[in-house]
Amino acid sequence: MKNILTLISILFLTTHIFAQIITVRDLETQLPIARATLSAAQSGASATTNAHGQVDIDVFQNITQSIEIKAVGYETKALTYTDIWTLKFEIVLQPNSLNLDAVVVSATRWNQSTKDIPTKITRISARDIALQNPQTAADLLGASGAVFIQKSQQGGGSPMIRGFATNRLIYTVDGVRMNTAIFRGGNIQNVISLNPFATENAEVAFGPGSVMYGSDAIGGVMSFQTLTPQLSLNGETFVSGKAIARTASANNERTGHFDVNVGWKKWALVSSISTNDFGDLRMGSHGPDEYLRPFYVQRQNGVDVVVTNDDPRIQRPSGYSQINMMQKLRFKPNEKWDFQYGFHFSETSEYARYDRHIRYRNGQPRYGEWAYGPQKWAMHNLNITHASNNKLYDQMAIRVARQDFEESRIDRDINKVERHIRLEEVAAYSANLDFTKLAGRKNTLFYGAEVVQNDVTSTGTDEDIVAGTSADGPSRYPKSTWASYGIYVTDQFKVNPKTTLQAGVRYNVFSLNADFDRTFYPFPFETAELGAGALTGSLGLVYRPVPSLVISANGATAFRSPNVDDVGKVFDSEPGAVTIPNPDLKAEYAWSGDLGIAKTFGKRVKIDVTSYYTNLQNALVRRNFQLNGQDSIDYDGTLSQVQAIQNAAVAKVYGVQAGLEIKLPAGFGFSSDLNFQKGEEELDNGETSPSRHAAPIFGVSRLTLGAKNLNIQLSLNYSGEKKYEDLPQEEQAKTEIYAVDANGKPYSPSWYTVNFYAMYRISGNFSISAGLENLTDQRYRPFSSGMAGAGRNFILSARANF
């Protein structure tokens, strides 16, 4: 008997020591849940399941407190290590989209529950991405219903968040800042360089984020996490991946994607490649005739010819192609150290700027050609994390990155032989050092430092397309270096189980040095040197009187330092106006407040509402200017009003974001997101104009059905009207992109689209997705966009996981 008890004890200990790999599954489908997080708050220990829903929980073995298991769209479960052992290391989670808790990283760069964060954060999961099946990362953000997307061309997508856009928003990829010193105040398309098929999840943090991210984080932060290499958990080689093929009818899309993960005990790698080919985009049949494309310009026998469009709904030219590649390597020698290296590369073909092609002069197209050259982005990123219970930190992360950006502009007036080419290159270097430390039982500190430097090179070439000759031309930007240095600290204080306070502060120093070429323009200066510091802070409260109710409030400041685009750009901003450099600029500064409430009613209904107000001081805006005492100069053969970016305005934005989720019987569900924002900007004469990036009211409503192998969604996307008097002053002059009201004035009509998506899982590893977007074939153009949206669009894709 004694020998039997000894044997049982040995077997128990062996199981206890070695069987520490758990599997997390969906209670209803029994399929594994990838990216579920396990965390023990007081110890700081955390782990994440791999593509097979598995994770090694050795790090929790000596922890007596409860371990929280969370996944987006599921109820949170709290278990002790003993409970997990009793369940034989098999855990199931109950699907529930009404959960008030989710794990996010954008607020502090660390895994953190939304129940402790006083700002609004929207998370887009891998499951959302699979069902929505977006063409680009811009479409991925737009599908959330919380971000408005503007498009000047099909190869574009400029997010608008809470009345701000472009260089007043932050983009991060795997924790690395993507903003550069040439992010402009107009609309940008850098987000399309990111690959939605290689994205694990995306987050949008609304409101100021300068304490964590420094300059530009005024309206919000968009954080993209790409595929993470997964290690083997059982000593055998772990292989996983997916292959996707997709087509769409509105632009004859052909997309292919493949990624593979190979993992061993300490080493892992993931490789990814995607190719896209998009034809000219077809708009809908029912809507304003002003959006139609009756003719386009084609070069024939050395002459620009205006050709009748055989289908005016086809937006010619708008097609382009793209390739994305990613390679990551991971080395985890033990439970404390983790080394990850990532390489990203994206390149588009040349693609037409469509809104310039519909600009006319004397009833004829103004341009014979206007295109962006290939947009290229490459990033090398080394991420090192270390877990250690020492006096300085519990967790440390080091991120070092180099990014290379290339973009260019190619334009030529109709029937002119001179082609202008402007090429910009940016080498962006960054280093981040982030720490987290539990200070007692109630305080968690997040602190760190950041260094960023951008080297900008810009060249101009003028070509004679008939003679085949070329000569130097004026560059768009001066040769410049922009740098930023910041330190920050945030304290999260648990007042009691129901109340959390969070306060943070950051001090940032920025500098800009530029050398101007006076060969082509008689600037009254040769160099520009800017430098200053900015202090920003935040104070937030989260109060949870009962588990079903969360009340949050947050006050924060943010800043944006002048960049190279502000100080040194020369370009035609609109017909008859040219923007020139202005070296006398300082940072703009924002004051913002949020108040939010989220409430669940049983397990059936969830409502969340957030109101906000932001006041922007010393706003960098384009205003009339003078060059050597002249208010107009000849630019590309046109007498143009001189303008420059100036600290010349005060702006304010306020609004409400509201969400509703209802869990209906028989697997049905309903959800809706609504965004109202209104912005005003001060003009030269003291009057006000609507803000350019304050979108009309917009949102999305969805009716869903989730069954064992089938997911269906019927959605309604909608946007309100912008009357002529509600258009920003500078938009009123862009008659080519707007419809015409009864008084002959430009305006942006309201619009809607009805969309249907379905995903059927044929087996555990193979699924088919289909969609029918814009069922009623509406002809619409989102506010401030040059491109009309897609007409009726049939989408079909196949996905194989392994």
mmCIF file of C-alpha atoms in Angstrom, residues 89-270:
data_model
loop_
_atom_site.group_PDB
_atom_site.id
_atom_site.type_symbol
_atom_site.label_atom_id
_atom_site.label_comp_id
_atom_site.label_asym_id
_atom_site.label_seq_id
_atom_site.Cartn_x
_atom_site.Cartn_y
_atom_site.Cartn_z
ATOM 1 C CA PHE A 89 -5.823 22.149 -18.124
ATOM 2 C CA GLU A 90 -8.847 22.477 -20.442
ATOM 3 C CA ILE A 91 -10.703 25.808 -20.167
ATOM 4 C CA VAL A 92 -13.812 26.891 -22.028
ATOM 5 C CA LEU A 93 -15.059 30.462 -22.365
ATOM 6 C CA GLN A 94 -18.657 31.517 -22.866
ATOM 7 C CA PRO A 95 -19.178 33.778 -25.913
ATOM 8 C CA ASN A 96 -20.412 37.195 -24.805
ATOM 9 C CA SER A 97 -19.768 40.436 -26.664
ATOM 10 C CA LEU A 98 -21.257 42.449 -23.786
ATOM 11 C CA ASN A 99 -18.234 42.121 -21.527
ATOM 12 C CA LEU A 100 -17.078 45.430 -20.024
ATOM 13 C CA ASP A 101 -13.502 44.144 -19.742
ATOM 14 C CA ALA A 102 -11.011 43.615 -22.559
ATOM 15 C CA VAL A 103 -7.251 43.512 -22.737
ATOM 16 C CA VAL A 104 -5.596 46.391 -24.604
ATOM 17 C CA VAL A 105 -2.033 47.622 -25.013
ATOM 18 C CA SER A 106 -2.392 51.042 -26.657
ATOM 19 C CA ALA A 107 -2.978 52.922 -23.400
ATOM 20 C CA THR A 108 0.352 52.026 -21.758
ATOM 21 C CA ARG A 109 2.144 49.720 -24.265
ATOM 22 C CA TRP A 110 1.500 46.880 -21.785
ATOM 23 C CA ASN A 111 -1.354 44.379 -21.523
ATOM 24 C CA GLN A 112 -3.959 46.158 -19.465
ATOM 25 C CA SER A 113 -7.670 45.697 -18.780
ATOM 26 C CA THR A 114 -10.052 48.357 -20.068
ATOM 27 C CA LYS A 115 -11.709 48.346 -16.651
ATOM 28 C CA ASP A 116 -8.657 50.259 -15.352
ATOM 29 C CA ILE A 117 -8.370 52.771 -18.228
ATOM 30 C CA PRO A 118 -10.252 56.104 -18.117
ATOM 31 C CA THR A 119 -10.238 56.659 -21.896
ATOM 32 C CA LYS A 120 -12.390 55.076 -24.587
ATOM 33 C CA ILE A 121 -10.683 52.325 -26.578
ATOM 34 C CA THR A 122 -12.130 50.325 -29.467
ATOM 35 C CA ARG A 123 -10.536 46.968 -30.265
ATOM 36 C CA ILE A 124 -10.728 45.203 -33.627
ATOM 37 C CA SER A 125 -9.997 41.510 -33.165
ATOM 38 C CA ALA A 126 -8.711 38.912 -35.599
ATOM 39 C CA ARG A 127 -12.231 37.451 -35.678
ATOM 40 C CA ASP A 128 -13.663 40.840 -36.709
ATOM 41 C CA ILE A 129 -11.040 41.134 -39.438
ATOM 42 C CA ALA A 130 -11.841 37.646 -40.766
ATOM 43 C CA LEU A 131 -15.578 38.399 -41.063
ATOM 44 C CA GLN A 132 -15.279 41.960 -42.434
ATOM 45 C CA ASN A 133 -12.595 40.840 -44.893
ATOM 46 C CA PRO A 134 -11.257 44.388 -45.515
ATOM 47 C CA GLN A 135 -9.274 45.276 -48.642
ATOM 48 C CA THR A 136 -6.876 47.608 -46.826
ATOM 49 C CA ALA A 137 -5.946 48.663 -43.294
ATOM 50 C CA ALA A 138 -7.923 51.881 -43.884
ATOM 51 C CA ASP A 139 -11.037 49.810 -44.619
ATOM 52 C CA LEU A 140 -10.304 47.764 -41.494
ATOM 53 C CA LEU A 141 -10.476 50.939 -39.377
ATOM 54 C CA GLY A 142 -13.594 52.152 -41.163
ATOM 55 C CA ALA A 143 -15.397 48.866 -40.532
ATOM 56 C CA SER A 144 -15.175 49.527 -36.784
ATOM 57 C CA GLY A 145 -17.868 52.196 -37.101
ATOM 58 C CA ALA A 146 -15.808 54.537 -34.902
ATOM 59 C CA VAL A 147 -13.370 55.953 -37.480
ATOM 60 C CA PHE A 148 -14.347 58.016 -40.535
ATOM 61 C CA ILE A 149 -12.243 57.305 -43.645
ATOM 62 C CA GLN A 150 -11.562 59.919 -46.334
ATOM 63 C CA LYS A 151 -10.170 58.867 -49.734
ATOM 64 C CA SER A 152 -8.689 61.173 -52.368
ATOM 65 C CA GLN A 153 -7.911 58.132 -54.503
ATOM 66 C CA GLN A 154 -8.464 54.388 -54.317
ATOM 67 C CA GLY A 155 -4.901 53.923 -53.072
ATOM 68 C CA GLY A 156 -5.706 55.949 -49.992
ATOM 69 C CA GLY A 157 -7.550 56.138 -46.720
ATOM 70 C CA SER A 158 -7.108 59.003 -44.257
ATOM 71 C CA PRO A 159 -8.695 58.349 -40.832
ATOM 72 C CA MET A 160 -10.640 61.090 -39.065
ATOM 73 C CA ILE A 161 -11.092 60.703 -35.308
ATOM 74 C CA ARG A 162 -12.962 63.155 -33.096
ATOM 75 C CA GLY A 163 -12.526 65.997 -35.567
ATOM 76 C CA PHE A 164 -8.795 65.464 -36.094
ATOM 77 C CA ALA A 165 -6.787 63.696 -38.777
ATOM 78 C CA THR A 166 -3.369 63.167 -40.371
ATOM 79 C CA ASN A 167 -0.590 64.758 -38.275
ATOM 80 C CA ARG A 168 -2.873 65.178 -35.246
ATOM 81 C CA LEU A 169 -3.284 61.413 -34.902
ATOM 82 C CA ILE A 170 -0.694 58.751 -34.047
ATOM 83 C CA TYR A 171 -0.110 55.489 -35.925
ATOM 84 C CA THR A 172 1.911 52.717 -34.252
ATOM 85 C CA VAL A 173 2.962 49.325 -35.589
ATOM 86 C CA ASP A 174 4.113 46.747 -33.021
ATOM 87 C CA GLY A 175 4.581 49.645 -30.609
ATOM 88 C CA VAL A 176 6.704 51.724 -33.028
ATOM 89 C CA ARG A 177 5.685 55.245 -34.010
ATOM 90 C CA MET A 178 4.892 55.436 -37.746
ATOM 91 C CA ASN A 179 4.348 59.209 -37.978
ATOM 92 C CA THR A 180 7.088 61.044 -39.822
ATOM 93 C CA ALA A 181 8.238 64.652 -40.112
ATOM 94 C CA ILE A 182 6.414 65.033 -43.449
ATOM 95 C CA PHE A 183 2.973 63.963 -42.235
ATOM 96 C CA ARG A 184 0.895 66.823 -43.583
ATOM 97 C CA GLY A 185 -2.184 68.666 -42.429
ATOM 98 C CA GLY A 186 -4.099 67.529 -45.510
ATOM 99 C CA ASN A 187 -5.056 63.925 -46.116
ATOM 100 C CA ILE A 188 -2.533 61.089 -46.068
ATOM 101 C CA GLN A 189 -2.523 57.455 -47.160
ATOM 102 C CA ASN A 190 0.314 55.895 -45.156
ATOM 103 C CA VAL A 191 -2.048 53.518 -43.374
ATOM 104 C CA ILE A 192 -2.462 51.441 -46.564
ATOM 105 C CA SER A 193 1.163 50.317 -46.150
ATOM 106 C CA LEU A 194 -0.066 48.050 -43.332
ATOM 107 C CA ASN A 195 -1.345 44.591 -44.171
ATOM 108 C CA PRO A 196 -4.740 43.663 -42.659
ATOM 109 C CA PHE A 197 -4.099 39.958 -43.326
ATOM 110 C CA ALA A 198 -0.959 40.029 -41.152
ATOM 111 C CA THR A 199 -2.663 41.962 -38.351
ATOM 112 C CA GLU A 200 -3.520 40.144 -35.120
ATOM 113 C CA ASN A 201 -5.584 43.012 -33.766
ATOM 114 C CA ALA A 202 -5.931 46.773 -33.937
ATOM 115 C CA GLU A 203 -6.912 49.299 -31.317
ATOM 116 C CA VAL A 204 -8.115 52.875 -31.463
ATOM 117 C CA ALA A 205 -7.573 54.943 -28.310
ATOM 118 C CA PHE A 206 -9.697 58.085 -28.496
ATOM 119 C CA GLY A 207 -8.519 61.466 -27.283
ATOM 120 C CA PRO A 208 -5.092 62.802 -26.295
ATOM 121 C CA GLY A 209 -2.253 60.302 -25.947
ATOM 122 C CA SER A 210 0.749 62.616 -25.675
ATOM 123 C CA VAL A 211 1.790 61.328 -22.231
ATOM 124 C CA MET A 212 2.595 57.973 -23.807
ATOM 125 C CA TYR A 213 3.262 58.891 -27.449
ATOM 126 C CA GLY A 214 4.461 62.504 -27.479
ATOM 127 C CA SER A 215 3.864 64.877 -30.398
ATOM 128 C CA ASP A 216 0.812 64.482 -32.681
ATOM 129 C CA ALA A 217 -1.350 62.408 -30.293
ATOM 130 C CA ILE A 218 -4.181 64.968 -30.099
ATOM 131 C CA GLY A 219 -7.231 63.214 -31.553
ATOM 132 C CA GLY A 220 -6.317 59.595 -30.910
ATOM 133 C CA VAL A 221 -3.918 56.689 -31.300
ATOM 134 C CA MET A 222 -4.262 53.833 -33.802
ATOM 135 C CA SER A 223 -2.250 50.818 -32.695
ATOM 136 C CA PHE A 224 -1.658 47.811 -34.968
ATOM 137 C CA GLN A 225 -0.229 44.524 -33.656
ATOM 138 C CA THR A 226 1.080 42.230 -36.386
ATOM 139 C CA LEU A 227 1.568 38.477 -36.205
ATOM 140 C CA THR A 228 3.710 37.312 -33.285
ATOM 141 C CA PRO A 229 5.966 34.246 -33.722
ATOM 142 C CA GLN A 230 4.579 31.378 -31.608
ATOM 143 C CA LEU A 231 6.867 28.947 -29.772
ATOM 144 C CA SER A 232 6.391 25.217 -29.386
ATOM 145 C CA LEU A 233 4.903 24.263 -26.044
ATOM 146 C CA ASN A 234 5.565 20.525 -26.065
ATOM 147 C CA GLY A 235 9.079 20.138 -27.476
ATOM 148 C CA GLU A 236 7.842 19.228 -30.957
ATOM 149 C CA THR A 237 8.061 21.579 -33.933
ATOM 150 C CA PHE A 238 4.961 23.783 -33.990
ATOM 151 C CA VAL A 239 3.683 24.773 -37.436
ATOM 152 C CA SER A 240 0.684 26.977 -38.150
ATOM 153 C CA GLY A 241 -0.426 29.503 -40.721
ATOM 154 C CA LYS A 242 -3.071 30.486 -43.196
ATOM 155 C CA ALA A 243 -3.653 31.051 -46.900
ATOM 156 C CA ILE A 244 -6.283 33.469 -48.225
ATOM 157 C CA ALA A 245 -7.556 34.197 -51.725
ATOM 158 C CA ARG A 246 -10.016 37.035 -52.287
ATOM 159 C CA THR A 247 -11.786 38.718 -55.191
ATOM 160 C CA ALA A 248 -14.220 41.638 -55.439
ATOM 161 C CA SER A 249 -16.351 42.760 -58.363
ATOM 162 C CA ALA A 250 -16.413 46.577 -57.958
ATOM 163 C CA ASN A 251 -12.724 46.905 -58.812
ATOM 164 C CA ASN A 252 -11.884 43.429 -60.134
ATOM 165 C CA GLU A 253 -9.730 42.841 -57.070
ATOM 166 C CA ARG A 254 -7.329 39.892 -56.991
ATOM 167 C CA THR A 255 -5.711 39.331 -53.594
ATOM 168 C CA GLY A 256 -3.590 36.496 -52.274
ATOM 169 C CA HIS A 257 -2.049 36.046 -48.835
ATOM 170 C CA PHE A 258 0.080 33.391 -47.165
ATOM 171 C CA ASP A 259 1.734 33.251 -43.767
ATOM 172 C CA VAL A 260 3.465 30.451 -41.886
ATOM 173 C CA ASN A 261 4.696 30.136 -38.310
ATOM 174 C CA VAL A 262 7.349 27.628 -37.311
ATOM 175 C CA GLY A 263 8.156 27.346 -33.619
ATOM 176 C CA TRP A 264 10.576 25.368 -31.512
ATOM 177 C CA LYS A 265 11.157 25.448 -27.765
ATOM 178 C CA LYS A 266 13.170 28.685 -27.727
ATOM 179 C CA TRP A 267 13.093 29.890 -31.323
ATOM 180 C CA ALA A 268 10.217 30.795 -33.622
ATOM 181 C CA LEU A 269 9.689 32.588 -36.894
ATOM 182 C CA VAL A 270 6.757 33.835 -38.915
#
